[in-house]
Short mmCIF file of C-alpha atoms in Angstrom, two decimals:
data_model
loop_
_atom_site.label_atom_id
_atom_site.label_comp_id
_atom_site.label_asym_id
_atom_site.label_seq_id
_atom_site.Cartn_x
_atom_site.Cartn_y
_atom_site.Cartn_z
CA MET A 525 84.29 45.50 82.03
CA ASN A 526 85.10 49.08 82.07
CA ALA A 527 81.59 50.22 81.35
CA ARG A 528 80.99 47.75 85.11
CA HIS A 529 83.54 50.25 86.32
CA LEU A 530 85.13 45.86 87.55
CA ARG A 531 88.93 45.33 88.33
CA GLN A 532 89.72 41.51 87.51
CA VAL A 533 89.84 41.01 91.62
CA ASP A 534 86.15 41.88 91.43
CA ILE A 535 85.09 39.92 89.53
CA VAL A 536 87.33 36.67 91.44
CA ARG A 537 85.92 38.12 94.50
CA ALA A 538 82.48 37.87 92.85
CA ALA A 539 83.85 34.59 91.57
CA GLN A 540 84.79 33.29 94.78
CA ALA A 541 81.26 33.80 96.84
CA SER A 542 79.09 31.82 94.30
CA GLY A 543 81.80 28.93 94.40
CA VAL A 544 82.96 29.15 91.07
CA LYS A 545 87.07 28.54 90.21
CA LEU A 546 88.10 31.56 89.05
CA GLY A 547 91.92 33.39 89.25
CA LYS A 548 93.31 36.53 88.05
CA SER A 549 95.38 35.11 85.89
CA HIS A 550 92.49 32.64 84.32
CA ILE A 551 90.42 36.75 83.39
CA SER A 552 94.09 38.31 82.03
CA GLN A 553 93.61 35.85 79.92
CA TYR A 554 89.71 35.88 78.57
CA VAL A 555 89.95 38.94 78.38
CA SER A 556 93.29 39.38 75.51
CA GLY A 557 91.59 36.70 73.09
CA LYS A 558 94.46 34.04 74.95
CA THR A 559 92.39 31.39 75.77
CA THR A 560 87.77 30.30 76.09
CA PRO A 561 86.24 29.88 79.75
CA ARG A 562 84.30 26.55 79.59
CA ALA A 563 80.24 26.71 79.46
CA ASP A 564 80.24 26.63 83.53
CA THR A 565 82.63 29.89 83.51
CA LEU A 566 81.25 31.14 80.93
CA ARG A 567 78.04 31.84 82.65
CA PHE A 568 79.64 33.21 85.47
CA LEU A 569 81.06 35.72 83.64
CA ALA A 570 77.96 36.91 81.17
CA ASP A 571 75.30 37.45 84.29
CA THR A 572 78.65 38.45 85.89
CA LEU A 573 79.45 40.87 83.69
CA GLN A 574 75.19 41.50 82.54
CA VAL A 575 75.28 40.33 78.83
CA ASP A 576 75.20 38.03 76.92
CA GLU A 577 77.63 35.33 76.72
CA GLN A 578 77.22 34.25 72.48
CA TRP A 579 77.84 38.31 72.55
CA LEU A 580 80.06 37.37 74.83
CA LEU A 581 82.01 35.08 72.99
CA GLY A 582 82.00 37.44 69.60
CA HIS A 583 80.42 34.67 68.26
CA ASP A 584 77.11 36.46 68.06
CA ARG A 585 77.51 40.25 66.06
CA GLY A 586 73.92 40.81 65.71
CA ARG A 587 72.30 40.57 69.24
CA PRO A 588 72.60 42.98 71.89
CA GLY A 589 75.38 42.99 74.29
CA MET A 590 74.95 45.50 77.42
CA PRO A 591 71.21 46.55 78.92
CA ALA A 592 70.76 50.22 78.79
CA GLN A 593 71.23 50.04 83.00
CA PRO A 594 74.56 48.09 84.13
CA LYS A 595 74.39 46.41 87.15
CA ARG A 596 76.78 45.76 90.33
CA VAL A 597 78.27 42.72 91.06
CA PRO A 598 77.10 41.51 94.59
CA ASP A 599 79.06 42.04 97.09
CA ASN A 600 81.94 44.20 94.64
CA PRO A 601 83.34 47.11 97.59
CA GLY A 602 86.03 47.66 94.67
CA GLY A 603 83.14 48.23 91.98
CA ARG A 604 84.22 52.54 91.92
CA ALA A 605 83.64 54.56 88.85
CA ASP A 606 87.32 55.48 90.01
CA ALA A 607 88.75 52.49 90.42
CA PRO A 608 92.12 51.16 88.40
CA ARG A 609 92.38 48.76 86.01
CA THR A 610 94.47 46.55 83.77
CA PRO A 611 95.50 47.58 80.08
CA SER A 612 94.53 43.70 79.26
CA SER A 613 90.69 45.32 79.87
CA GLN A 614 90.74 48.15 77.59
CA ALA A 615 88.35 46.85 74.99
CA SER A 616 84.85 47.36 75.83
CA ALA A 617 83.67 44.67 73.76
CA PRO A 618 85.39 41.55 72.03
CA GLN A 619 86.37 40.80 68.94
CA THR A 620 84.55 39.11 66.85
CA THR A 621 85.78 35.31 65.06
CA SER A 622 85.57 35.43 60.96
CA PRO A 623 82.77 33.76 59.74
CA SER A 624 81.85 30.19 60.26
CA HIS A 625 81.39 28.36 56.93
CA GLU A 626 80.02 25.25 59.22
CA PRO A 627 75.70 24.65 57.61
CA GLU A 628 74.17 26.95 58.70
CA GLY A 629 71.89 25.86 61.75
CA THR A 630 75.61 23.94 63.69
CA PRO A 631 77.06 24.62 66.37
CA MET A 632 80.92 25.23 65.41
CA ARG A 633 82.97 22.97 68.17
CA HIS A 634 85.12 24.84 70.12
CA PHE A 635 88.45 23.07 71.27
CA ASN A 636 89.34 24.85 75.15
CA LYS A 637 91.84 24.04 77.98
CA SER A 638 91.64 20.45 79.49
CA THR A 639 90.08 21.95 82.82
CA LYS A 640 94.05 19.98 84.28
CA LEU A 641 95.07 23.58 83.71
CA ASP A 642 92.72 25.51 85.90
CA ASN A 643 95.18 25.45 88.75
CA VAL A 644 98.29 26.72 86.87
CA LEU A 645 99.90 29.36 87.35
CA TYR A 646 103.41 30.54 85.69
CA ASP A 647 103.48 34.54 85.71
CA VAL A 648 106.93 34.59 85.24
CA ARG A 649 105.93 34.65 82.51
CA GLY A 650 102.54 35.39 81.58
CA PRO A 651 99.69 38.85 81.31
CA VAL A 652 102.06 41.14 82.25
CA VAL A 653 105.03 39.37 80.45
CA ASP A 654 102.28 39.72 77.07
CA GLU A 655 101.93 42.38 78.24
CA ALA A 656 105.81 44.46 76.98
CA ALA A 657 105.74 42.52 74.64
CA ARG A 658 102.75 43.88 73.07
CA MET A 659 104.41 47.91 74.28
CA GLU A 660 107.74 46.72 72.73
CA GLN A 661 105.26 45.69 69.77
CA SER A 662 104.40 49.30 69.37
CA GLY A 663 108.17 50.62 69.13
CA MET A 664 108.89 50.90 72.95
CA HIS A 665 112.05 49.59 75.34
CA VAL A 666 111.10 47.45 78.22
CA LEU A 667 113.93 46.86 81.60
CA LYS A 668 112.97 42.71 81.60
CA LEU A 669 114.29 42.02 84.99
CA ASN A 670 112.02 39.25 86.00
CA ILE A 671 113.66 36.73 83.79
CA GLY A 672 117.10 34.93 85.44
CA ASN A 673 118.93 34.20 81.57
CA PRO A 674 122.08 35.29 81.98
CA ALA A 675 123.01 35.90 77.94
CA PRO A 676 121.01 39.09 77.30
CA PHE A 677 123.28 41.09 79.93
CA GLY A 678 126.85 40.36 79.08
CA PHE A 679 127.33 37.19 80.45
CA ARG A 680 129.41 35.36 78.50
CA THR A 681 129.75 31.07 78.71
CA PRO A 682 132.93 29.14 78.80
CA ASP A 683 135.66 29.44 75.76
CA GLU A 684 135.77 26.04 76.85
CA VAL A 685 133.16 25.02 76.39
CA VAL A 686 131.77 26.24 73.50
CA TYR A 687 134.67 24.77 71.35
CA ASP A 688 133.91 21.24 73.02
CA MET A 689 130.86 21.97 71.81
CA SER A 690 131.69 22.47 67.85
CA ARG A 691 134.30 19.66 67.85
CA GLN A 692 131.93 17.21 68.98
CA LEU A 693 128.38 18.83 66.58
CA SER A 694 129.21 16.04 63.39
CA ASP A 695 129.17 12.89 67.45
CA THR A 696 125.85 13.89 68.16
CA GLU A 697 123.78 13.88 65.81
CA GLY A 698 122.23 10.88 66.39
CA TYR A 699 120.26 9.99 69.80
CA SER A 700 122.01 9.52 72.66
CA ALA A 701 120.79 6.84 75.83
CA SER A 702 117.40 7.69 77.00
CA LYS A 703 119.91 8.94 79.87
CA GLY A 704 122.04 10.54 78.09
CA LEU A 705 125.38 10.21 77.35
CA PHE A 706 128.11 7.83 79.32
CA SER A 707 130.76 10.50 79.22
CA ALA A 708 128.12 13.23 80.71
CA ARG A 709 127.30 10.66 83.33
CA LYS A 710 130.14 9.99 84.20
CA ALA A 711 131.21 14.30 85.22
CA ILE A 712 127.82 14.50 86.96
CA MET A 713 127.79 11.52 89.10
CA GLN A 714 131.54 12.58 89.90
CA TYR A 715 130.05 15.64 91.06
CA ALA A 716 126.99 13.77 93.20
CA GLN A 717 129.55 12.08 94.99
CA LEU A 718 131.87 15.47 95.70
CA LYS A 719 128.72 16.59 97.31
CA ASN A 720 128.44 13.78 99.28
CA LEU A 721 125.72 12.32 97.65
CA PRO A 722 125.28 8.80 99.23
CA ASN A 723 124.21 6.29 97.34
CA VAL A 724 125.28 6.72 93.34
CA GLY A 725 126.34 4.56 90.61
CA ILE A 726 125.54 6.51 86.26
CA GLU A 727 122.68 4.37 86.30
CA ASP A 728 121.32 6.95 88.96
CA ILE A 729 121.57 9.94 86.56
CA TYR A 730 119.34 10.96 84.16
CA THR A 731 119.80 13.64 81.90
CA GLY A 732 116.81 16.13 80.51
CA ASN A 733 116.10 19.96 78.83
CA GLY A 734 116.92 21.59 81.22
CA VAL A 735 115.92 21.25 85.40
CA SER A 736 112.37 22.16 84.49
CA GLU A 737 111.99 18.42 81.46
CA LEU A 738 112.83 16.25 85.03
CA ILE A 739 110.12 17.07 87.45
CA ASN A 740 107.70 17.21 85.41
CA LEU A 741 108.90 14.05 84.28
CA SER A 742 110.00 12.81 88.10
CA LEU A 743 106.44 14.25 89.60
CA SER A 744 104.58 12.20 86.74
CA ALA A 745 106.18 9.49 87.79
CA LEU A 746 104.95 9.76 90.95
CA LEU A 747 101.69 10.90 91.60
CA ASP A 748 98.54 10.01 91.36
CA ASN A 749 94.95 12.61 91.81
CA GLY A 750 94.58 13.77 95.72
CA ASP A 751 98.33 12.45 96.26
CA GLU A 752 99.57 15.97 98.76
CA VAL A 753 103.37 17.62 97.73
CA LEU A 754 104.23 19.44 100.88
CA VAL A 755 106.02 23.09 98.20
CA PRO A 756 108.05 26.36 99.49
CA SER A 757 105.41 30.30 99.57
CA PRO A 758 107.02 31.96 97.62
CA ASP A 759 107.83 28.64 95.14
CA TYR A 760 109.35 28.62 92.09
CA PRO A 761 106.11 28.31 90.23
CA LEU A 762 107.04 25.12 87.34
CA TRP A 763 106.99 22.83 91.09
CA THR A 764 103.51 23.63 92.12
CA ALA A 765 102.36 23.73 87.89
CA CYS A 766 103.58 21.02 88.03
CA VAL A 767 102.35 19.00 91.45
CA ASN A 768 99.14 19.69 89.76
CA LEU A 769 99.86 18.52 86.20
CA ALA A 770 100.37 15.15 87.32
CA GLY A 771 97.19 15.09 89.11
CA GLY A 772 98.32 15.65 93.07
CA THR A 773 97.87 19.15 95.36
CA ALA A 774 100.73 21.13 96.20
CA VAL A 775 100.46 22.44 99.68
CA HIS A 776 103.00 25.09 100.71
CA TYR A 777 104.40 25.22 103.88
CA VAL A 778 105.70 29.00 104.68
CA CYS A 779 109.35 30.28 104.27
CA ASP A 780 109.95 33.18 106.91
CA GLU A 781 111.34 36.76 106.11
CA GLU A 782 112.23 37.01 109.43
CA SER A 783 114.47 34.33 109.67
CA GLU A 784 116.45 34.64 106.54
CA TRP A 785 113.82 33.35 104.41
CA TYR A 786 114.08 29.41 105.56
CA PRO A 787 111.30 27.15 105.70
CA ASP A 788 109.07 27.30 108.57
CA ILE A 789 109.31 23.70 110.37
CA ASP A 790 106.51 23.92 112.73
CA ASP A 791 104.50 25.19 109.44
CA MET A 792 105.42 22.31 107.16
CA ARG A 793 105.26 19.20 109.90
CA SER A 794 101.48 20.36 110.12
CA LYS A 795 100.58 20.04 106.91
CA ILE A 796 101.28 16.97 106.38
CA THR A 797 98.85 14.81 106.61
CA ASP A 798 97.61 10.85 104.94
CA ARG A 799 98.20 12.21 101.35
CA THR A 800 101.53 13.65 101.58
CA VAL A 801 104.12 11.54 100.02
CA ALA A 802 107.27 14.65 99.00
CA ILE A 803 108.95 17.37 100.27
CA VAL A 804 109.95 20.36 97.38
CA LEU A 805 112.85 21.80 98.80
CA ILE A 806 114.98 24.78 96.05
CA ASN A 807 117.86 25.43 97.72
CA PRO A 808 119.09 27.87 96.56
CA ASN A 809 116.36 29.55 96.79
CA ASN A 810 114.45 31.08 93.43
CA PRO A 811 113.26 33.76 94.43
CA THR A 812 115.16 34.65 97.56
CA GLY A 813 118.59 33.88 97.21
CA ALA A 814 117.28 32.05 100.70
CA LEU A 815 120.93 29.54 101.38
CA TYR A 816 119.81 26.19 103.48
CA PRO A 817 122.18 26.03 106.63
CA LYS A 818 122.53 21.88 108.55
CA GLU A 819 121.19 22.83 110.96
CA VAL A 820 117.88 23.61 108.81
CA LEU A 821 117.86 20.98 106.69
CA GLN A 822 118.53 17.91 109.78
CA GLN A 823 114.42 19.91 110.25
CA ILE A 824 113.98 18.69 107.17
CA VAL A 825 115.39 14.69 107.07
CA ASP A 826 114.00 13.89 110.33
CA LEU A 827 111.01 15.59 109.78
CA ALA A 828 110.70 13.06 106.30
CA ARG A 829 112.31 10.19 107.98
CA GLU A 830 109.42 10.64 111.26
CA HIS A 831 106.93 10.65 107.90
CA GLN A 832 108.59 8.31 105.48
CA LEU A 833 108.99 10.74 103.23
CA MET A 834 110.71 11.26 99.42
CA ILE A 835 112.80 14.20 98.94
CA PHE A 836 112.79 16.53 95.93
CA SER A 837 115.88 18.66 96.22
CA ASP A 838 116.15 21.41 93.27
CA GLU A 839 119.55 22.61 93.61
CA ILE A 840 120.70 24.12 90.45
CA TYR A 841 122.70 26.95 92.15
CA ASP A 842 124.50 25.18 93.75
CA ARG A 843 127.29 26.77 91.99
CA LEU A 844 126.37 30.36 92.59
CA VAL A 845 126.78 31.24 96.71
CA MET A 846 128.75 33.79 98.12
CA ASP A 847 130.46 36.04 101.58
CA GLY A 848 132.12 32.25 101.57
CA LEU A 849 129.69 30.65 102.59
CA GLN A 850 129.29 26.66 101.21
CA HIS A 851 126.04 25.28 99.60
CA VAL A 852 124.87 21.72 101.70
CA SER A 853 122.60 18.99 99.23
CA ILE A 854 120.40 17.02 101.57
CA ALA A 855 120.15 14.42 100.22
CA SER A 856 124.26 13.31 101.90
CA MET A 857 122.55 13.75 104.65
CA ALA A 858 119.86 11.84 104.42
CA PRO A 859 120.72 8.05 102.92
CA ASP A 860 117.95 5.89 104.76
CA LEU A 861 115.79 7.82 102.62
CA PHE A 862 115.32 8.45 99.39
CA CYS A 863 116.19 12.14 97.85
CA VAL A 864 116.45 13.28 93.67
CA THR A 865 119.21 15.79 93.47
CA PHE A 866 118.25 18.83 90.98
CA SER A 867 120.96 21.03 88.67
CA GLY A 868 122.26 21.81 85.54
CA LEU A 869 124.82 23.73 83.51
CA SER A 870 121.85 26.82 82.83
CA LYS A 871 122.97 28.97 84.99
CA SER A 872 126.57 28.58 86.41
CA HIS A 873 127.48 28.34 83.52
CA MET A 874 125.64 31.58 81.74
CA ILE A 875 124.51 28.86 79.11
CA ALA A 876 120.69 29.06 80.24
CA GLY A 877 119.70 28.30 75.85
CA TYR A 878 121.68 25.04 75.55
CA ARG A 879 118.72 23.44 77.83
CA ILE A 880 120.88 20.71 79.63
CA GLY A 881 119.79 19.70 83.09
CA TRP A 882 119.81 16.06 85.06
CA MET A 883 118.00 14.75 87.34
CA VAL A 884 119.85 12.56 90.28
CA LEU A 885 118.23 9.45 92.56
CA SER A 886 120.41 8.75 96.18
CA GLY A 887 119.84 6.92 99.02
CA ASN A 888 117.22 4.22 99.48
CA LYS A 889 116.30 3.02 96.30
CA SER A 890 114.80 -0.34 97.07
CA ILE A 891 112.06 1.73 98.86
CA ALA A 892 111.41 3.23 95.31
CA LYS A 893 112.42 0.49 92.79
CA ASP A 894 108.37 0.17 91.01
CA TYR A 895 108.96 4.72 90.89
CA ILE A 896 112.34 4.03 89.56
CA GLU A 897 110.63 1.90 86.50
CA GLY A 898 108.87 4.40 86.20
CA ILE A 899 110.73 7.08 86.25
CA ASN A 900 112.72 4.95 83.33
CA MET A 901 110.00 4.13 81.61
CA LEU A 902 108.92 8.12 80.69
CA THR A 903 112.42 8.63 80.51
CA ASN A 904 112.33 6.04 77.25
CA MET A 905 109.67 8.08 75.74
CA ARG A 906 110.69 11.13 75.05
CA ILE A 907 114.25 9.14 73.52
CA CYS A 908 116.66 11.58 74.68
CA SER A 909 117.15 14.68 75.72
CA ASN A 910 119.89 18.04 74.50
CA VAL A 911 122.44 15.41 72.78
CA PRO A 912 124.90 18.74 70.83
CA ALA A 913 124.70 19.71 74.83
CA GLN A 914 125.27 16.46 76.82
CA SER A 915 128.49 16.78 74.78
CA ILE A 916 129.34 19.51 77.04
CA VAL A 917 128.50 18.48 81.13
CA GLN A 918 131.89 16.64 81.07
CA THR A 919 133.59 19.98 80.34
CA ALA A 920 131.98 22.43 81.91
CA LEU A 921 131.73 20.60 85.20
CA GLY A 922 136.13 19.65 85.06
CA GLY A 923 138.99 22.34 85.67
CA HIS A 924 138.02 25.82 86.16
CA GLN A 925 134.56 27.09 87.44
CA SER A 926 134.42 30.22 85.59
CA VAL A 927 131.98 31.70 88.06
CA ASN A 928 133.10 31.63 90.58
CA ASP A 929 134.94 34.83 89.61
CA TYR A 930 131.72 36.36 89.37
CA ILE A 931 131.01 36.16 93.07
CA VAL A 932 133.48 36.87 94.97
CA PRO A 933 134.16 40.49 95.56
CA GLY A 934 134.51 42.88 92.84
CA GLY A 935 132.58 39.77 91.08
CA ARG A 936 129.61 40.81 89.00
CA LEU A 937 127.50 39.08 90.65
CA TYR A 938 128.95 39.98 93.81
CA GLU A 939 128.92 43.73 93.68
CA GLN A 940 125.32 44.04 91.61
CA ARG A 941 124.26 42.39 94.44
CA GLU A 942 125.71 44.45 97.13
CA TYR A 943 124.43 47.11 95.37
CA ILE A 944 120.93 46.68 94.66
CA TYR A 945 120.33 45.37 98.44
CA ASN A 946 121.63 48.60 99.60
CA ALA A 947 119.79 50.91 96.71
CA LEU A 948 116.48 48.96 97.73
CA ASN A 949 115.98 49.21 101.42
CA SER A 950 116.67 52.37 101.16
CA ILE A 951 113.75 53.15 99.07
CA PRO A 952 111.13 53.94 101.81
CA GLY A 953 108.69 51.64 102.07
CA VAL A 954 110.93 49.13 101.20
CA THR A 955 113.20 45.73 102.67
CA ALA A 956 114.93 43.35 101.57
CA VAL A 957 116.34 40.54 103.29
CA LYS A 958 120.05 40.65 101.92
CA PRO A 959 120.46 37.43 99.68
CA LYS A 960 123.48 34.83 99.67
CA ALA A 961 122.97 32.56 96.86
CA ALA A 962 121.00 32.29 92.84
CA PHE A 963 120.50 36.12 91.48
CA TYR A 964 117.67 37.28 92.85
CA ILE A 965 116.54 39.35 95.52
CA PHE A 966 112.40 39.26 96.54
CA PRO A 967 111.81 42.84 98.25
CA LYS A 968 108.96 43.26 100.27
CA LEU A 969 106.28 46.45 100.43
CA ASP A 970 104.51 48.30 102.87
CA VAL A 971 101.25 47.79 101.44
CA LYS A 972 99.32 50.39 103.91
CA LYS A 973 102.28 52.78 102.61
CA PHE A 974 101.27 52.54 98.90
CA ASN A 975 97.68 51.00 98.95
CA ILE A 976 98.42 47.90 98.29
CA THR A 977 95.96 45.37 97.39
CA ASP A 978 97.22 43.70 93.79
CA ASP A 979 100.20 42.95 92.25
CA GLU A 980 99.90 42.28 89.32
CA GLN A 981 98.10 45.64 88.71
CA PHE A 982 101.58 47.37 90.58
CA ALA A 983 104.29 45.06 88.46
CA LEU A 984 101.40 46.39 85.28
CA ASP A 985 101.53 49.87 86.94
CA LEU A 986 105.15 50.19 87.12
CA LEU A 987 105.52 48.51 83.32
CA HIS A 988 103.35 51.56 82.09
CA ASP A 989 104.32 54.51 84.57
CA LYS A 990 108.52 53.33 83.88
CA ARG A 991 108.47 50.61 80.92
CA ILE A 992 110.24 47.61 83.35
CA LEU A 993 109.29 44.31 83.92
CA ILE A 994 109.70 42.42 87.58
CA THR A 995 107.09 39.86 88.54
CA ARG A 996 105.60 39.18 91.46
CA GLY A 997 105.06 37.93 94.24
CA GLY A 998 102.27 36.26 93.50
CA GLY A 999 103.81 34.71 91.37
CA PHE A 1000 105.88 32.38 93.24
CA ASN A 1001 102.50 31.34 95.44
CA TRP A 1002 102.81 34.07 98.13
CA HIS A 1003 100.17 34.48 99.29
CA GLU A 1004 99.93 38.31 100.59
CA PRO A 1005 100.85 41.65 97.82
CA ASP A 1006 103.46 42.30 98.55
CA HIS A 1007 106.68 41.21 97.45
CA PHE A 1008 108.53 41.11 94.55
CA ARG A 1009 111.08 39.74 92.33
CA ILE A 1010 114.51 41.24 90.82
CA VAL A 1011 117.24 39.68 88.38
CA TYR A 1012 119.78 41.68 89.30
CA LEU A 1013 122.26 40.10 86.67
CA PRO A 1014 122.18 44.01 84.34
CA ARG A 1015 125.24 46.00 85.46
CA ILE A 1016 125.56 47.87 88.20
CA GLU A 1017 124.31 50.86 85.81
CA VAL A 1018 121.76 49.89 85.10
CA LEU A 1019 120.51 48.96 88.15
CA LYS A 1020 120.77 52.34 89.26
CA ASP A 1021 118.79 53.51 86.51
CA ALA A 1022 115.87 50.82 87.00
CA THR A 1023 115.83 51.73 90.71
CA GLU A 1024 116.19 55.44 90.50
CA LYS A 1025 113.21 54.90 87.92
CA LEU A 1026 111.48 52.17 91.08
CA THR A 1027 112.96 55.16 93.48
CA ASP A 1028 110.78 58.21 91.94
CA PHE A 1029 107.35 55.23 90.84
CA LEU A 1030 106.75 55.18 94.41
CA SER A 1031 107.22 58.58 95.75
CA TYR A 1032 103.26 58.90 94.24
CA TYR A 1033 102.73 55.24 93.54
CA ARG A 1034 99.14 54.89 95.37
CA GLN A 1035 97.24 51.82 94.07
#
C-alpha cells in the first residue's frame, strides 16, 4: 500500500467500483495479519495492488511480488505520495508463514472466517484499539476514553453486593435453571412491575451473561434470512452485528442531532417494508446519552402498532438519568404489542465484569408463542448464565441505590458530564449535544475545517499524537466521518488533561 501511495479508503472506493464488498475494518484486519481474505477478495486485492496472490498471502517467498512500475488504481482521487496512511499499513512487505510440512505439491488447506462476518462491525474494540494495545506493549501510556467500563476509573461495587456474593459462593457452584435463579428473576419481575411493564410473570424473565448475550440470543431466535430490523443510527454496534449474524438485515433509521438526538419518526416510517419485523430502541441511548420523552415513545408505539412490529428496547442505562428526569419504558405504553426489554447491573452498579443482565417479555405474548419457544430452546442450550452474579440481583435491586449519589449535582457522573460538555463546546470546530443519561457524549467535528474524510484515520492520528483512545462515529454505524464518542467516566482532572490535549491537537490537525 505504501509503494502504491494508497490509503485504506482508496482501496474501499476501488472495491465499490468493482462491485466487491470491502470495508476499512476488513483491510485493517488483513494488513495486521489477523484475518485472511476470501478467494474473490484476494484476487481483487492482488490485482489492485499489482502483486501476486501467493506473495500477498506470504506463501510464496521465491516469486517476485511487485512489478518495477507500480500501476495506479483507477478512479483513485486519494492516490498521492503525500497521502496520510494508517499505522497498520506501515510494512511494505507481508510477513511470511512458517515452512509447511505438507507433502510437496499438495496445497495447504486454509480456514477462513465465515462470510456471515462480512457485514459485522464492532469498532468499540477494533483496529484502533489493537493499535492502542501495541503502543501500550511498547511502554506508552494510553488514556482510554473508548469503552464504558467503570472499574478502571475508580467506581466501586457497593460493599453490600460484594459481601452478599461472597456469602453465597458455595451455594452457586452448580447450574441454575436455564432462565436463572428464582430469587433473581423474582426481583427482576418486581422491578419490571415498578416500571409498569404489562403482563409480566416470573416465566417471562431471562437472565444472561450481560445484555450482550441476550441480544444475540433473542435475535437468533427470531430472524430468518432477509428479515429486516429497524436499528438506530448511531447505535450500539452489537445490535447491527447481531441482526446481520442472525441472517437479517439491519436497516438504520436516523436519530436527529438537531432534535436532542431523538429518532426521526418520518425516516423510521419511510424504511418500513413488508420484510420489517421489529424496531430496536436504545433508551437511554449509547452513544449519544439521549433520553426519549413520552411523546417520542408514543409515536414509535403508534408506528409499531400500525405495522404490527415487535419492539426490542435496550434500557441498560435506565438508572443513570440526570437533571431530575424520569426514564419511561416503552413497553409500559404498549400492552397490546409484544415487547422485549433489556437491562442489567453492569452500569448502574459498576459491576461490568460480573456479567449479569436480563430481558423481560411483556405485552401480547399470545402473538409470539412460537418465537418464545425458540427463545426457550436457545436458553436451554446455553444451560444457564453466571450463577454467582445472579445471586446478587436481589441485593442490588433492593435497598439503597448507590448510583443515585453519582447522578445529582455534586455527584461524580453529574459533574463530569457538566465539565466534558462545556469543555468540548469551547473547542473551535467542535459541538456537542448535552447528554441526559448514561456516561457518553457524541461530539461533532467540523469536517471542512479539519478536512476529515476518514474518521478511523482521525482516531488513529489522535491516538498517535496525544495517546488518547476514542471510538470513531462510524463504529456506531453513523453515516458521516464527523463524530466520535467520549466516555466521561474519568475524574475531572483527567478529563481536563484530555480536553487540553484534544484542543491542542485540533489546533493544527488537518487530514
